[in-house]
Coordinates of N, CA and C in Angstrom, one line a residue:
M1 N -9.8 -6.2 -2.2 CA -10.1 -5.0 -2.9 C -11.6 -4.6 -2.8
E2 N -11.8 -3.4 -2.5 CA -13.2 -2.9 -2.3 C -14.0 -3.0 -3.6
Q3 N -15.1 -3.6 -3.5 CA -16.0 -3.8 -4.7 C -17.0 -2.7 -4.7
K4 N -17.2 -2.1 -5.9 CA -18.1 -1.0 -6.0 C -19.5 -1.6 -6.3
Y5 N -20.5 -0.9 -5.7 CA -21.9 -1.3 -6.0 C -22.8 -0.1 -5.9
N6 N -23.6 0.1 -6.8 CA -24.6 1.2 -6.8 C -23.9 2.5 -6.2
T7 N -22.8 2.9 -6.8 CA -22.0 4.0 -6.2 C -22.8 5.3 -6.1
S8 N -23.7 5.6 -6.9 CA -24.4 6.9 -6.8 C -25.2 6.9 -5.5
V9 N -25.9 5.8 -5.2 CA -26.7 5.8 -3.9 C -25.7 5.8 -2.7
L10 N -24.7 5.1 -2.8 CA -23.7 5.1 -1.7 C -23.1 6.5 -1.5
E11 N -22.6 7.1 -2.6 CA -22.0 8.4 -2.5 C -23.0 9.5 -1.9
T12 N -24.3 9.4 -2.3 CA -25.3 10.3 -1.8 C -25.5 10.1 -0.3
E13 N -25.6 8.9 0.1 CA -25.8 8.6 1.6 C -24.6 9.0 2.4
L14 N -23.4 8.7 1.9 CA -22.1 9.1 2.6 C -22.0 10.6 2.7
A15 N -22.4 11.3 1.6 CA -22.4 12.8 1.7 C -23.5 13.3 2.7
R16 N -24.6 12.7 2.8 CA -25.6 13.1 3.8 C -25.1 12.9 5.2
L17 N -24.4 11.8 5.4 CA -23.9 11.4 6.7 C -22.8 12.4 7.1
Q18 N -21.9 12.8 6.1 CA -20.9 13.8 6.3 C -21.5 15.1 6.7
D19 N -22.6 15.5 6.0 CA -23.3 16.8 6.3 C -23.9 16.7 7.7
Y20 N -24.4 15.6 8.1 CA -25.0 15.4 9.4 C -23.9 15.6 10.5
C21 N -22.7 15.0 10.3 CA -21.6 15.2 11.3 C -21.2 16.6 11.4
K22 N -21.1 17.3 10.3 CA -20.7 18.7 10.3 C -21.7 19.6 10.9
R23 N -23.0 19.3 10.7 CA -24.1 20.1 11.2 C -24.3 19.9 12.7
E24 N -24.3 18.6 13.1 CA -24.7 18.3 14.5 C -23.5 18.0 15.4
G25 N -22.3 17.8 14.8 CA -21.2 17.4 15.6 C -20.3 18.5 16.1
E26 N -19.3 18.2 16.8 CA -18.3 19.2 17.2 C -17.0 18.9 16.5
L27 N -16.3 20.0 16.2 CA -15.0 19.8 15.6 C -14.0 19.5 16.8
V28 N -13.3 18.4 16.7 CA -12.3 18.0 17.7 C -11.0 17.7 17.0
V29 N -9.9 18.2 17.7 CA -8.6 17.9 17.2 C -7.9 16.8 18.1
Y30 N -7.4 15.8 17.4 CA -6.7 14.8 18.1 C -5.2 14.9 17.8
N31 N -4.3 14.9 18.8 CA -2.9 14.9 18.5 C -2.5 13.5 18.3
K32 N -1.3 13.3 17.7 CA -0.7 12.0 17.4 C -0.8 11.2 18.7
G33 N -1.3 10.0 18.7 CA -1.4 9.1 19.8 C -2.6 9.2 20.7
E34 N -3.4 10.2 20.5 CA -4.6 10.3 21.2 C -5.7 9.4 20.7
Q35 N -6.6 8.9 21.5 CA -7.5 7.9 21.2 C -9.0 8.4 21.0
L36 N -9.6 8.0 20.0 CA -11.0 8.2 19.8 C -11.8 7.2 20.6
E37 N -11.4 6.0 20.6 CA -12.0 4.8 21.3 C -10.8 4.0 21.9
R38 N -11.2 3.2 22.9 CA -10.2 2.3 23.5 C -10.8 0.9 23.6
E39 N -10.1 -0.1 23.1 CA -10.5 -1.4 23.1 C -10.9 -1.9 24.5
G40 N -12.1 -2.5 24.6 CA -12.6 -3.0 25.9 C -13.4 -2.0 26.7
E41 N -13.4 -0.7 26.2 CA -14.2 0.3 26.9 C -15.5 0.6 26.0
R42 N -16.5 1.2 26.7 CA -17.7 1.6 25.9 C -17.4 2.5 24.8
A43 N -17.8 2.1 23.6 CA -17.6 2.9 22.4 C -18.7 4.0 22.4
C44 N -18.2 5.2 22.0 CA -19.1 6.4 22.1 C -19.2 7.2 20.8
W45 N -18.2 7.2 19.9 CA -18.1 8.2 18.9 C -18.2 7.7 17.5
F46 N -18.7 8.6 16.6 CA -18.7 8.4 15.2 C -18.2 9.7 14.6
A47 N -17.3 9.7 13.7 CA -16.7 11.0 13.2 C -16.3 11.0 11.8
F48 N -16.3 12.1 11.2 CA -15.9 12.4 9.8 C -14.5 13.0 9.9
V49 N -13.5 12.4 9.2 CA -12.1 12.9 9.3 C -11.9 14.0 8.3
E50 N -11.8 15.2 8.8 CA -11.5 16.4 8.0 C -10.1 16.4 7.5
S51 N -9.2 16.1 8.4 CA -7.8 16.0 8.1 C -7.1 15.0 9.0
G52 N -6.1 14.3 8.5 CA -5.3 13.4 9.4 C -5.6 11.9 9.0
C53 N -5.3 11.1 10.0 CA -5.4 9.6 9.8 C -5.5 8.9 11.1
F54 N -6.3 7.9 11.2 CA -6.4 7.1 12.4 C -6.1 5.6 12.1
K55 N -5.6 4.9 13.1 CA -5.4 3.5 12.9 C -6.2 2.8 13.9
Y56 N -6.6 1.5 13.6 CA -7.5 0.7 14.4 C -6.5 -0.4 14.9
L57 N -6.4 -0.5 16.2 CA -5.5 -1.5 16.8 C -6.3 -2.5 17.6
T58 N -5.9 -3.7 17.6 CA -6.4 -4.8 18.5 C -5.2 -5.5 19.0
H59 N -5.4 -6.3 20.1 CA -4.2 -7.0 20.7 C -4.4 -8.5 20.6
G60 N -3.2 -9.1 20.3 CA -3.2 -10.6 20.2 C -3.7 -11.2 21.4
I61 N -4.4 -12.4 21.3 CA -5.0 -13.1 22.4 C -3.9 -13.6 23.3
S62 N -2.9 -14.3 22.8 CA -1.9 -14.9 23.7 C -0.7 -14.0 24.0
D63 N -0.3 -13.2 23.0 CA 0.9 -12.4 23.2 C 0.7 -10.9 23.5
G64 N -0.6 -10.5 23.4 CA -0.9 -9.1 23.7 C -0.3 -8.1 22.7
K65 N 0.3 -8.6 21.6 CA 1.0 -7.7 20.6 C -0.1 -6.9 19.9
E66 N 0.3 -5.6 19.5 CA -0.6 -4.8 18.8 C -0.7 -5.2 17.3
H67 N -1.9 -5.2 16.8 CA -2.1 -5.5 15.4 C -3.0 -4.4 14.8
I68 N -2.6 -3.8 13.7 CA -3.4 -2.7 13.0 C -4.3 -3.5 12.0
T69 N -5.6 -3.2 12.2 CA -6.6 -3.9 11.4 C -7.3 -3.0 10.4
W70 N -7.2 -1.7 10.5 CA -7.8 -0.8 9.6 C -7.2 0.6 9.7
F71 N -7.5 1.4 8.7 CA -7.1 2.9 8.7 C -8.4 3.7 8.3
S72 N -8.5 4.9 8.8 CA -9.4 5.9 8.3 C -8.6 7.1 8.0
F73 N -8.8 7.6 6.7 CA -8.0 8.7 6.2 C -8.9 9.9 6.1
E74 N -8.3 11.0 5.7 CA -9.0 12.2 5.4 C -10.1 12.0 4.4
G75 N -11.3 12.5 4.7 CA -12.5 12.3 3.8 C -13.2 11.0 4.1
E76 N -12.8 10.3 5.1 CA -13.5 9.0 5.5 C -14.1 9.2 6.9
F77 N -14.9 8.2 7.3 CA -15.4 8.2 8.6 C -14.6 7.3 9.5
V78 N -14.6 7.6 10.8 CA -13.8 6.8 11.8 C -14.7 6.5 12.9
A79 N -14.8 5.2 13.3 CA -15.6 4.7 14.4 C -15.5 3.2 14.5
D80 N -15.9 2.7 15.7 CA -16.2 1.3 15.8 C -17.7 1.3 15.7
Y81 N -18.1 1.4 14.4 CA -19.5 1.7 14.0 C -20.6 0.9 14.8
P82 N -20.6 -0.4 14.7 CA -21.6 -1.2 15.4 C -21.6 -0.9 16.9
S83 N -20.4 -0.9 17.5 CA -20.3 -0.7 19.0 C -20.7 0.7 19.4
A84 N -20.4 1.7 18.6 CA -20.8 3.1 18.9 C -22.4 3.2 18.9
L85 N -23.0 2.6 17.9 CA -24.5 2.6 17.8 C -25.1 1.9 18.9
S86 N -24.6 0.8 19.4 CA -25.2 0.0 20.4 C -24.7 0.4 21.8
G87 N -23.6 1.2 21.9 CA -23.1 1.6 23.2 C -22.3 0.4 23.9
S88 N -22.0 -0.6 23.1 CA -21.3 -1.7 23.6 C -19.8 -1.5 23.7
L89 N -19.0 -2.4 24.1 CA -17.6 -2.3 24.3 C -16.9 -2.2 22.9
S90 N -15.9 -1.3 22.8 CA -15.2 -1.2 21.5 C -14.3 -2.4 21.3
Q91 N -14.3 -2.8 20.0 CA -13.6 -4.0 19.6 C -12.1 -3.6 19.2
A92 N -11.9 -2.3 19.2 CA -10.5 -1.8 18.8 C -10.2 -0.5 19.5
T93 N -8.9 -0.2 19.6 CA -8.5 1.1 20.0 C -8.3 1.9 18.7
I94 N -8.9 3.1 18.6 CA -8.8 3.9 17.4 C -7.9 5.1 17.8
E95 N -6.8 5.3 17.2 CA -5.8 6.2 17.6 C -5.3 7.1 16.4
A96 N -5.2 8.4 16.7 CA -4.7 9.3 15.7 C -3.2 9.0 15.4
M97 N -2.8 8.9 14.1 CA -1.5 8.7 13.7 C -0.7 9.9 13.4
M98 N -1.4 11.1 13.4 CA -0.8 12.4 13.2 C -1.9 13.4 13.7
P99 N -1.5 14.6 13.9 CA -2.6 15.6 14.3 C -3.8 15.5 13.3
S100 N -5.0 15.3 13.8 CA -6.1 15.0 13.0 C -7.3 15.8 13.5
R101 N -8.1 16.3 12.6 CA -9.4 17.1 12.9 C -10.6 16.2 12.4
V102 N -11.5 16.1 13.3 CA -12.7 15.3 13.0 C -14.0 16.1 13.4
W103 N -15.1 15.8 12.7 CA -16.4 16.3 13.2 C -17.0 15.1 13.9
R104 N -17.2 15.2 15.2 CA -17.6 14.0 16.0 C -19.0 14.2 16.5
V105 N -19.8 13.1 16.4 CA -21.1 13.0 17.1 C -21.1 11.7 17.9
S106 N -22.0 11.7 18.9 CA -22.1 10.5 19.7 C -22.8 9.4 19.0
G107 N -22.5 8.2 19.3 CA -23.2 7.1 18.7 C -24.7 7.1 19.0
E108 N -25.0 7.5 20.2 CA -26.4 7.6 20.7 C -27.1 8.6 19.8
N109 N -26.5 9.8 19.5 CA -27.2 10.8 18.6 C -27.3 10.3 17.2
L110 N -26.3 9.6 16.7 CA -26.4 9.0 15.4 C -27.5 8.0 15.3
K111 N -27.6 7.2 16.3 CA -28.7 6.2 16.3 C -30.1 6.8 16.3
C112 N -30.2 7.9 17.1 CA -31.5 8.7 17.0 C -31.8 9.3 15.6
F113 N -30.7 9.8 15.0 CA -30.8 10.3 13.7 C -31.3 9.3 12.7
F114 N -30.8 8.1 12.8 CA -31.2 7.0 11.9 C -32.6 6.6 12.1
T115 N -33.2 6.8 13.2 CA -34.6 6.4 13.4 C -35.6 7.5 13.1
Q116 N -35.2 8.6 12.5 CA -36.1 9.7 12.2 C -37.2 9.4 11.2
D117 N -36.8 8.7 10.2 CA -37.8 8.3 9.1 C -37.2 7.2 8.3
T118 N -38.0 6.8 7.3 CA -37.5 5.6 6.5 C -36.3 6.0 5.6
D119 N -36.1 7.2 5.3 CA -34.9 7.6 4.5 C -33.6 7.5 5.3
T120 N -33.7 7.9 6.6 CA -32.5 7.8 7.4 C -32.2 6.3 7.8
L121 N -33.3 5.6 7.9 CA -33.2 4.1 8.2 C -32.6 3.4 7.0
E122 N -33.0 3.8 5.8 CA -32.3 3.2 4.6 C -30.9 3.6 4.5
M123 N -30.6 4.9 4.9 CA -29.2 5.3 4.9 C -28.3 4.4 5.8
R124 N -28.9 4.1 7.0 CA -28.1 3.2 7.9 C -27.9 1.8 7.2
A125 N -28.8 1.3 6.5 CA -28.7 0.0 5.9 C -27.6 0.1 4.8
V126 N -27.7 1.2 3.9 CA -26.7 1.3 2.9 C -25.3 1.4 3.4
I127 N -25.1 2.2 4.5 CA -23.8 2.4 5.1 C -23.3 1.1 5.7
G128 N -24.2 0.4 6.4 CA -23.8 -0.9 7.0 C -23.4 -1.9 5.9
E129 N -24.1 -2.0 4.8 CA -23.8 -2.9 3.7 C -22.5 -2.5 3.1
H130 N -22.2 -1.3 3.0 CA -20.9 -0.8 2.4 C -19.8 -1.3 3.3
M131 N -19.9 -1.1 4.6 CA -18.9 -1.5 5.6 C -18.7 -3.0 5.5
L132 N -19.8 -3.7 5.5 CA -19.7 -5.2 5.4 C -18.9 -5.6 4.1
R133 N -19.2 -5.0 3.0 CA -18.4 -5.3 1.8 C -16.9 -5.0 1.9
Q134 N -16.6 -3.9 2.6 CA -15.2 -3.5 2.8 C -14.5 -4.6 3.6
F135 N -15.1 -4.9 4.7 CA -14.5 -5.9 5.6 C -14.4 -7.3 5.0
K136 N -15.5 -7.7 4.2 CA -15.5 -9.0 3.6 C -14.3 -9.0 2.5
A137 N -14.2 -7.9 1.8 CA -13.1 -7.9 0.8 C -11.7 -8.0 1.4
R138 N -11.5 -7.3 2.6 CA -10.3 -7.4 3.3 C -10.0 -8.8 3.8
Y139 N -11.0 -9.4 4.3 CA -10.9 -10.8 4.8 C -10.5 -11.7 3.7
Q140 N -11.2 -11.6 2.5 CA -11.0 -12.4 1.4 C -9.6 -12.2 0.9
D141 N -9.1 -10.9 0.9 CA -7.7 -10.6 0.4 C -6.7 -11.4 1.2
F142 N -6.9 -11.6 2.5 CA -5.9 -12.3 3.3 C -5.9 -13.8 2.8
H143 N -6.9 -14.3 2.2 CA -6.9 -15.7 1.7 C -6.5 -15.8 0.3
R144 N -6.8 -14.8 -0.5 CA -6.6 -15.0 -2.0 C -5.5 -14.2 -2.6
A145 N -4.9 -13.3 -1.8 CA -3.9 -12.4 -2.3 C -2.5 -12.7 -1.6
T146 N -1.5 -12.6 -2.4 CA -0.1 -12.8 -1.8 C 0.2 -11.5 -1.0
P147 N 1.2 -11.5 -0.2 CA 1.6 -10.2 0.4 C 1.9 -9.1 -0.5
R148 N 2.5 -9.4 -1.7 CA 2.7 -8.3 -2.7 C 1.4 -7.8 -3.2
E149 N 0.5 -8.7 -3.5 CA -0.8 -8.2 -4.1 C -1.5 -7.4 -3.0
R150 N -1.5 -7.8 -1.7 CA -2.1 -7.0 -0.7 C -1.5 -5.6 -0.6
Y151 N -0.2 -5.6 -0.7 CA 0.6 -4.3 -0.7 C 0.1 -3.4 -1.8
E152 N 0.1 -4.0 -3.0 CA -0.3 -3.2 -4.2 C -1.8 -2.8 -4.1
L153 N -2.7 -3.6 -3.6 CA -4.1 -3.2 -3.4 C -4.1 -2.0 -2.4
L154 N -3.3 -2.0 -1.3 CA -3.3 -0.9 -0.4 C -2.8 0.4 -1.1
M155 N -1.7 0.2 -1.9 CA -1.2 1.4 -2.6 C -2.2 2.0 -3.5
R156 N -3.0 1.2 -4.2 CA -4.0 1.7 -5.1 C -5.1 2.4 -4.3
R157 N -5.5 1.9 -3.1 CA -6.5 2.5 -2.3 C -6.0 3.8 -1.7
C158 N -4.8 3.8 -1.3 CA -4.2 5.0 -0.6 C -2.8 5.2 -1.1
P159 N -2.8 5.9 -2.3 CA -1.5 6.1 -2.9 C -0.4 6.8 -2.1
G160 N -0.8 7.7 -1.2 CA 0.2 8.4 -0.4 C 0.5 7.8 0.9
I161 N 0.0 6.6 1.2 CA 0.2 6.0 2.5 C 1.6 5.8 2.9
V162 N 2.5 5.5 2.0 CA 3.9 5.3 2.3 C 4.6 6.6 2.8
N163 N 4.0 7.8 2.5 CA 4.6 9.0 3.0 C 4.0 9.4 4.3
E164 N 2.9 8.8 4.7 CA 2.2 9.1 5.9 C 2.4 8.2 7.1
L165 N 2.7 6.9 6.8 CA 2.7 5.9 7.8 C 4.1 5.2 7.9
P166 N 4.5 4.9 9.1 CA 5.8 4.1 9.2 C 5.6 2.7 8.6
L167 N 6.8 2.2 8.2 CA 6.8 0.9 7.6 C 6.2 -0.2 8.5
N168 N 6.4 -0.1 9.8 CA 5.9 -1.2 10.7 C 4.3 -1.1 10.8
A169 N 3.7 0.1 10.6 CA 2.3 0.2 10.6 C 1.7 -0.5 9.4
I170 N 2.3 -0.2 8.2 CA 1.9 -0.9 7.0 C 2.0 -2.4 7.1
A171 N 3.1 -2.8 7.6 CA 3.4 -4.3 7.8 C 2.4 -4.9 8.7
S172 N 2.0 -4.3 9.8 CA 1.0 -4.8 10.7 C -0.3 -4.9 10.0
F173 N -0.7 -3.9 9.3 CA -2.0 -3.9 8.6 C -2.1 -5.0 7.6
L174 N -0.9 -5.3 6.9 CA -0.9 -6.4 5.9 C -0.6 -7.7 6.4
N175 N -0.3 -7.8 7.8 CA 0.0 -9.0 8.5 C 1.2 -9.7 7.9
V176 N 2.3 -8.8 7.7 CA 3.6 -9.3 7.3 C 4.6 -8.6 8.2
T177 N 5.9 -8.9 8.0 CA 6.9 -8.3 8.8 C 7.4 -7.0 8.0
P178 N 8.0 -6.1 8.8 CA 8.6 -4.9 8.1 C 9.6 -5.3 7.1
K179 N 10.4 -6.4 7.3 CA 11.3 -6.9 6.4 C 10.7 -7.3 5.1
T180 N 9.5 -7.9 5.2 CA 8.8 -8.3 3.9 C 8.4 -7.1 3.2
I181 N 7.9 -6.0 3.8 CA 7.5 -4.8 3.1 C 8.8 -4.2 2.4
S182 N 9.9 -4.1 3.1 CA 11.1 -3.6 2.5 C 11.5 -4.4 1.2
M183 N 11.4 -5.7 1.3 CA 11.7 -6.6 0.2 C 10.7 -6.3 -1.0
L184 N 9.4 -6.2 -0.6 CA 8.4 -5.9 -1.7 C 8.6 -4.6 -2.4
R185 N 9.0 -3.6 -1.6 CA 9.3 -2.2 -2.2 C 10.5 -2.3 -3.1
R186 N 11.5 -3.1 -2.7 CA 12.7 -3.3 -3.6 C 12.3 -4.0 -4.9
Q187 N 11.5 -5.0 -4.8 CA 11.1 -5.8 -5.9 C 10.3 -4.9 -6.9
I188 N 9.3 -4.1 -6.3 CA 8.5 -3.3 -7.1 C 9.3 -2.2 -7.8
T189 N 10.2 -1.6 -7.1 CA 11.1 -0.6 -7.6 C 11.9 -1.1 -8.8
F190 N 12.5 -2.3 -8.6 CA 13.4 -2.8 -9.7 C 12.7 -3.6 -10.8
D191 N 11.4 -3.9 -10.5 CA 10.6 -4.6 -11.6 C 10.2 -3.6 -12.7
K192 N 10.2 -2.3 -12.3 CA 9.8 -1.3 -13.3 C 10.8 -1.0 -14.4

């Protein structure tokens, strides 16, 4: 579960970053299945999602099977953030799950923006810390939460996700089988 910290500072910095994307970026439409980044290729982009949804995919080491590790929804940012800033290889494929509109800037331009002054440098730190907290919470949830608890946490974070994403995508994200998700939905429905 995402932990809140100094939300007013974070919200201010995220709003500034959103404004930057809209002011300096280009509006790009991605159709379902089109990729913002491809795993193993140079990461280039940072974007604000105006509408739509993206999934982050990585592939199993031995079986090559796709695993969904993250989502970015409307009103959020989408990027392989560290890789886009450094211009290194993307650690994930980032793919539109439906027609999606984003305000996109290059990682190189974003990096230059962050080096303008101490305010933008502090913004970079606040955003980096926020992302680290999100990923740490997700990692901890895999160790401390049951599949049902992880499902419920996801439903609280993204209440409409069941209407937007296929069962197998949610199952992959939670690292369970689609059958487990079906069983959890039945349990939750009949527990009420």
